[in-house]
Structures are given as C-alpha cells and as structure tokens.
Coordinates of N, CA and C in Angstrom, one line a residue:
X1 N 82.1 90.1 102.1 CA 83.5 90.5 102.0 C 83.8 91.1 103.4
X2 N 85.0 90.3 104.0 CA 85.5 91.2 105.2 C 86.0 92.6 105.0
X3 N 86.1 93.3 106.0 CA 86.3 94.9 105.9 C 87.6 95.2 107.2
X4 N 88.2 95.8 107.2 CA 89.2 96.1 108.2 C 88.5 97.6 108.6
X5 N 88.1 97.3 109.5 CA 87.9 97.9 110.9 C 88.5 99.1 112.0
X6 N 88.9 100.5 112.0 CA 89.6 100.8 112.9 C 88.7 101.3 114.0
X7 N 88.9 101.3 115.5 CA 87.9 101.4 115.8 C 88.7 102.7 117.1
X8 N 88.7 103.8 117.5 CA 89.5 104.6 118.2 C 88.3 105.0 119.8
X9 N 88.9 104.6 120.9 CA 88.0 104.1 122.3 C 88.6 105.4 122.5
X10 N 88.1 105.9 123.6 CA 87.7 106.8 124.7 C 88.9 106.6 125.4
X11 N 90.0 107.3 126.4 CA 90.5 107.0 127.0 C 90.1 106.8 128.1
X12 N 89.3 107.5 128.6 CA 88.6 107.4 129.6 C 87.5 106.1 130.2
X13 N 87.5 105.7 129.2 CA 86.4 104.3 129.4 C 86.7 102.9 129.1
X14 N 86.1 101.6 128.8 CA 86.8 100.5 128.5 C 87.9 99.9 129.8
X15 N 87.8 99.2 129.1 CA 88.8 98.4 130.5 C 90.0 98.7 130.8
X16 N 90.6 99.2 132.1 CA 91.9 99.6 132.1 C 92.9 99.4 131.2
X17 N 92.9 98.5 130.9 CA 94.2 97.8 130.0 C 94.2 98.5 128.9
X18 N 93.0 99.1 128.0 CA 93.5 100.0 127.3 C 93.6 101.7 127.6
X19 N 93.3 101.9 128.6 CA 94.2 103.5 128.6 C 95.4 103.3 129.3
X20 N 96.0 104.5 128.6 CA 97.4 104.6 128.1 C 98.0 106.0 128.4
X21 N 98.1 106.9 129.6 CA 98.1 107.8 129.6 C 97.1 108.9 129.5
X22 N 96.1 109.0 129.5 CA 94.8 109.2 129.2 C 94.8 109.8 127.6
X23 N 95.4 108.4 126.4 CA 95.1 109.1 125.2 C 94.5 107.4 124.8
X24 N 93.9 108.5 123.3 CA 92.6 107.3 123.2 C 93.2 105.8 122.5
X25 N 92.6 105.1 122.7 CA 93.3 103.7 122.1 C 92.7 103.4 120.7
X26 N 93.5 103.4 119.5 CA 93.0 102.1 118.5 C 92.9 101.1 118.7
X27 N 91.9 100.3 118.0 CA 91.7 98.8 118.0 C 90.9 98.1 116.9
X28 N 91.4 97.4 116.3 CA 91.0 97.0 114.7 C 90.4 95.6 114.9
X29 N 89.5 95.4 114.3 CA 88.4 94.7 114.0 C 88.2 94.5 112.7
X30 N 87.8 93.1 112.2 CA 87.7 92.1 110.7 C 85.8 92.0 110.8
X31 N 85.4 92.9 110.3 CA 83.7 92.3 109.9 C 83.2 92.7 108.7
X32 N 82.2 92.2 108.7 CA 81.4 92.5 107.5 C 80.7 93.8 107.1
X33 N 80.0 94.2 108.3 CA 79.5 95.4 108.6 C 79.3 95.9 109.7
X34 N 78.4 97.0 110.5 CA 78.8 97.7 111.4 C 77.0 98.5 111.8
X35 N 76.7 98.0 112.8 CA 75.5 98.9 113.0 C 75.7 98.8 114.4
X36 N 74.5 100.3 114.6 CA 74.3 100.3 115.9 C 72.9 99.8 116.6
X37 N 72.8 99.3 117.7 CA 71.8 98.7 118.1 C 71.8 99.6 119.6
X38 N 70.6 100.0 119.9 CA 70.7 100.9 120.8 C 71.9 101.6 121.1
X39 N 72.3 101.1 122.3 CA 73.6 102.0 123.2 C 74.7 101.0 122.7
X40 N 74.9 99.8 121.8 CA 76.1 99.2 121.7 C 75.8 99.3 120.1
X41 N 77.6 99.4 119.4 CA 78.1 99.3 118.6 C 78.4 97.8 118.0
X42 N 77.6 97.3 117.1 CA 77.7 95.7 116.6 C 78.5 95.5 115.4
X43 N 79.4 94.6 115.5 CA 80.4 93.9 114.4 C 79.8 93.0 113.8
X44 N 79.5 92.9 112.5 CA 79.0 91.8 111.9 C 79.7 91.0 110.6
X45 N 79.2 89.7 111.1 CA 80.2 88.9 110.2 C 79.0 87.7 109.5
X46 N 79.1 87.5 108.5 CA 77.6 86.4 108.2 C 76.5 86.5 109.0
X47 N 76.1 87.8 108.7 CA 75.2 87.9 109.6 C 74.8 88.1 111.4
X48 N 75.8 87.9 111.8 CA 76.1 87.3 113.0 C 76.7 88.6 113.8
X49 N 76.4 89.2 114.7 CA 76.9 89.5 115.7 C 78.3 88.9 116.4
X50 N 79.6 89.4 116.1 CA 80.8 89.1 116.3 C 81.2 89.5 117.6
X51 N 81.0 91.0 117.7 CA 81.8 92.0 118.7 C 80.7 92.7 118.9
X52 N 80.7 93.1 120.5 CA 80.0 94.8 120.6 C 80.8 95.7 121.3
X53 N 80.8 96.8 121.6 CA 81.4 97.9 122.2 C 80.2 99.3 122.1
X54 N 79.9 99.2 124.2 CA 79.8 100.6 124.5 C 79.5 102.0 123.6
X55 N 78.8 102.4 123.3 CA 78.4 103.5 122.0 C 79.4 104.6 122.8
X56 N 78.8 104.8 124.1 CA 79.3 106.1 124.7 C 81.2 106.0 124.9
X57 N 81.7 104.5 124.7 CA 83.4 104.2 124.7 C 83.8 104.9 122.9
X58 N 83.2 105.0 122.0 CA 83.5 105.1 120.9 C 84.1 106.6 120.1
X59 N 85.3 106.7 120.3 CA 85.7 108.3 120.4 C 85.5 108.2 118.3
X60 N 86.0 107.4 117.9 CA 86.0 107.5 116.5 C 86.0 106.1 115.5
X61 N 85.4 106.1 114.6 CA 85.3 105.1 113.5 C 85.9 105.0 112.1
X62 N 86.8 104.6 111.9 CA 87.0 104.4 110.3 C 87.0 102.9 109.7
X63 N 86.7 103.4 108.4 CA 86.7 101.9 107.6 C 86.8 101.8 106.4
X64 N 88.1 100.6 106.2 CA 88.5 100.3 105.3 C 88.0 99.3 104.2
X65 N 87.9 99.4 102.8 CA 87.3 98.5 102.0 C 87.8 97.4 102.2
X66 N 87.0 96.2 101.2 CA 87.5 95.2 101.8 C 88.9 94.9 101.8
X67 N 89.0 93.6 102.6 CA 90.7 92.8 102.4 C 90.5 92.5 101.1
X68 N 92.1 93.0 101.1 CA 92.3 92.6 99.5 C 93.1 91.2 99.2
X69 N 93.3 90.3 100.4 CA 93.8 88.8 100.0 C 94.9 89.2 101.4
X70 N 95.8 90.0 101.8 CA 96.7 90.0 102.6 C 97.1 91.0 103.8
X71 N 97.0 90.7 104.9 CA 96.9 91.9 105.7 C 98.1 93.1 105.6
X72 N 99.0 92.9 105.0 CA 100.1 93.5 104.5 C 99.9 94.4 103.2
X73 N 98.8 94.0 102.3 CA 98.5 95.0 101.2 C 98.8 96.6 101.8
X74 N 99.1 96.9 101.0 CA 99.5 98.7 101.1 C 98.0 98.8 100.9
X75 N 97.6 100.0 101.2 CA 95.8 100.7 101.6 C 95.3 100.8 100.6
X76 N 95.9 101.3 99.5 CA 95.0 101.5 98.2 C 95.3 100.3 97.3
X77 N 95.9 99.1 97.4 CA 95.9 97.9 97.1 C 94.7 97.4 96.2
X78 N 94.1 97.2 95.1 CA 93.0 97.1 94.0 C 92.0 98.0 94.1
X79 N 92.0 99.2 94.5 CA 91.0 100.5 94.5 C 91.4 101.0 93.4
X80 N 90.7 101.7 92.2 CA 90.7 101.9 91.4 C 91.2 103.4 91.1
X81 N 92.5 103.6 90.0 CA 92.9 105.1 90.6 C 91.9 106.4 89.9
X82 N 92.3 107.4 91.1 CA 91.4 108.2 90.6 C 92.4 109.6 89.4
X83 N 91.4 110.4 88.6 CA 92.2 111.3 87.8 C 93.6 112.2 88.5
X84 N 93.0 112.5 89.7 CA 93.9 113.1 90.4 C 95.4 112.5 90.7
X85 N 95.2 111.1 91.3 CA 96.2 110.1 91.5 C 97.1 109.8 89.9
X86 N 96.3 109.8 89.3 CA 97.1 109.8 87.5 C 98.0 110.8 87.2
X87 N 97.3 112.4 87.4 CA 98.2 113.4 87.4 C 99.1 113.6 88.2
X88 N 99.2 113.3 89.6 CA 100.3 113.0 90.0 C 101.3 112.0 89.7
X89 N 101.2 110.7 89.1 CA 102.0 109.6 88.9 C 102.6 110.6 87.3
X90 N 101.9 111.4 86.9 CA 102.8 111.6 85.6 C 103.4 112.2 85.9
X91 N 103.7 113.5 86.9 CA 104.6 114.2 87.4 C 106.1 113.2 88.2
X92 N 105.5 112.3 88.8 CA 106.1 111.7 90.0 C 107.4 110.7 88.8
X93 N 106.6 109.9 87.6 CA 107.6 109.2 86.6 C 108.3 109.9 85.8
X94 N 108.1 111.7 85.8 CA 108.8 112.1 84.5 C 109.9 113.0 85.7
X95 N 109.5 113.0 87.0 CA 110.4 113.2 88.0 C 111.7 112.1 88.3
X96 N 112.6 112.2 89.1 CA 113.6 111.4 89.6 C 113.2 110.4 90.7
X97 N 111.9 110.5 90.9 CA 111.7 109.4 92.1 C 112.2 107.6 91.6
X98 N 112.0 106.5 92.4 CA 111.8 105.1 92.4 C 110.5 105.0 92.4
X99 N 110.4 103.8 91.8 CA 109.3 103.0 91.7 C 108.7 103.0 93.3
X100 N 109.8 102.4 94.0 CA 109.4 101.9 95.5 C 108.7 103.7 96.0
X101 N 109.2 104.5 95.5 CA 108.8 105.9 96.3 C 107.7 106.2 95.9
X102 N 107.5 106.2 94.5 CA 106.2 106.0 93.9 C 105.2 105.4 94.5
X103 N 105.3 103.8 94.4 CA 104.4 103.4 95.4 C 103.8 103.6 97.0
X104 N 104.9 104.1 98.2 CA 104.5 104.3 99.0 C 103.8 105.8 99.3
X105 N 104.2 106.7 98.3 CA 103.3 107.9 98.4 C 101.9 108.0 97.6
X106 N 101.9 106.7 96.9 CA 100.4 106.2 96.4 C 99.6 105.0 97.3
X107 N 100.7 104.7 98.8 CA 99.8 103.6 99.1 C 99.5 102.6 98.1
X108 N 100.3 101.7 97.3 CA 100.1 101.4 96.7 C 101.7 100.2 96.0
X109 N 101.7 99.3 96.0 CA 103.0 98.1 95.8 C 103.7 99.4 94.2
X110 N 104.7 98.9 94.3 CA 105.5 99.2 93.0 C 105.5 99.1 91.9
X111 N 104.7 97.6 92.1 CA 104.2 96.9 90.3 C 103.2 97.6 89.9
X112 N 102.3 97.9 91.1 CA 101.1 98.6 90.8 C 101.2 99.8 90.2
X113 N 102.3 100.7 90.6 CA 102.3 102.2 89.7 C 103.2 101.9 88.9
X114 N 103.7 100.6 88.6 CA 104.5 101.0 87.4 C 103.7 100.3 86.4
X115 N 103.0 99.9 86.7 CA 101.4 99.1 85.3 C 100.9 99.9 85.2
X116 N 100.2 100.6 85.9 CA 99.6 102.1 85.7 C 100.4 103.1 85.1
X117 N 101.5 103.2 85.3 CA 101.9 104.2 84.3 C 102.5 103.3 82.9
X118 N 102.8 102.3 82.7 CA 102.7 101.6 81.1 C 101.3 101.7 80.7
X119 N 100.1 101.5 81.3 CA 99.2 101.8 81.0 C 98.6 103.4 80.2
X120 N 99.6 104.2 80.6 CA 99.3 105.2 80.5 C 100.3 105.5 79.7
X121 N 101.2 104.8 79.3 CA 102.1 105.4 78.1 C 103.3 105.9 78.7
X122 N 103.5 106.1 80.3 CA 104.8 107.1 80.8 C 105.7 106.0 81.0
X123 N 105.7 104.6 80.7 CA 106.9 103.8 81.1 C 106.5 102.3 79.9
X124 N 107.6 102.1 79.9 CA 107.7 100.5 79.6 C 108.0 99.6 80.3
X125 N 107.2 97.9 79.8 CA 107.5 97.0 80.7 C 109.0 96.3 80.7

C-alpha cells in the first residue's frame, strides 16, 4: 500500500531551488516505506529503492496512512473514528453547525459524518 509522504528539508541544504528565504521546504513523496541506510534516507516502493535524500538535509518527517483511492480525500478519509471524535460529532449535530462544517473540522467528507452519526442514532438518512 502506497503511503503519502511529507518530507520537511533543511533550508540550508539541498539544492538551491528549494530554499526559500532561509525557511525549511516541504516536499511529498508516494512510497511504501521509509528506512535509513547509513547517511541517506530511502523511499521504498516494491521493494525497490525510489528516492534518497541526504540524512543531515532532513529537518522533519511525517507520515500519512495509506492513499485512500484519491489524492483529494480529506486526511481522515477511512481511518476509523475514535471515542473522542464521536463525542465531539454529538455535540457538533445537536449544535447548529452543516454537515460540510462538520466534516472539515473532522477532516473528513460530509457523507462521512453524517453516516456516522445515523450510525449512532444523532441523525437520519
């Protein structure tokens, strides 16, 4: 399963083209997984070495579960919700918000919290 990638460079290092005032640059990368091999940082996709980058370029790493079918999915897009996320959606539907507001403060499409909350009894379909 591919994984979306964020990968945050050094300003100071890497190739001119990414510094930008001397602040650090994002740059997102599609792999499978992520190790380090000595002094370089490896992208892997089937196995395979994709990408490397510099260890000492690497100001910060995050990583997202897999794609979930479209690079457009909102972030929490088929992650499974948690108790906390519930308690809030009961507050949020027995509140005056939209659907649509609902969803973007869940990271998450509109159909998605409003199934979730028929699921849970706070709405009808």
């Amino acid at each position: 399963m591919l994984n979306q990638i964020d990968l945050e460079l050094a300003a100071n290092s890497g190739p001119a083209w990414l510094a930008e005032d001397g602040v650090p640059v994002t740059v997102s990368f599609v792999a499978e997984a992520v190790r380090f091999e000595g002094e370089e940082l490896c992208f892997l996709t089937n196995g395979s070495v994709v990408r490397t980058v510099p260890r000492r370029e690497v100001a910060a790493l995050s990583w997202r579960g897999g794609v979930r079918g479209r690079p457009t999915d909102p972030r929490n897009a088929g992650l499974p919700w948690t108790d906390e996320e519930r308690d809030q959606l009961t507050a949020e539907v027995h509140g005056e918000l939209s659907w649509a507001e609902i969803g973007r403060r869940h990271e998450r499409s509109s159909s998605a919290v409003r199934m979730e909350a028929v699921k849970m009894g706070l709405a009808e379909l």
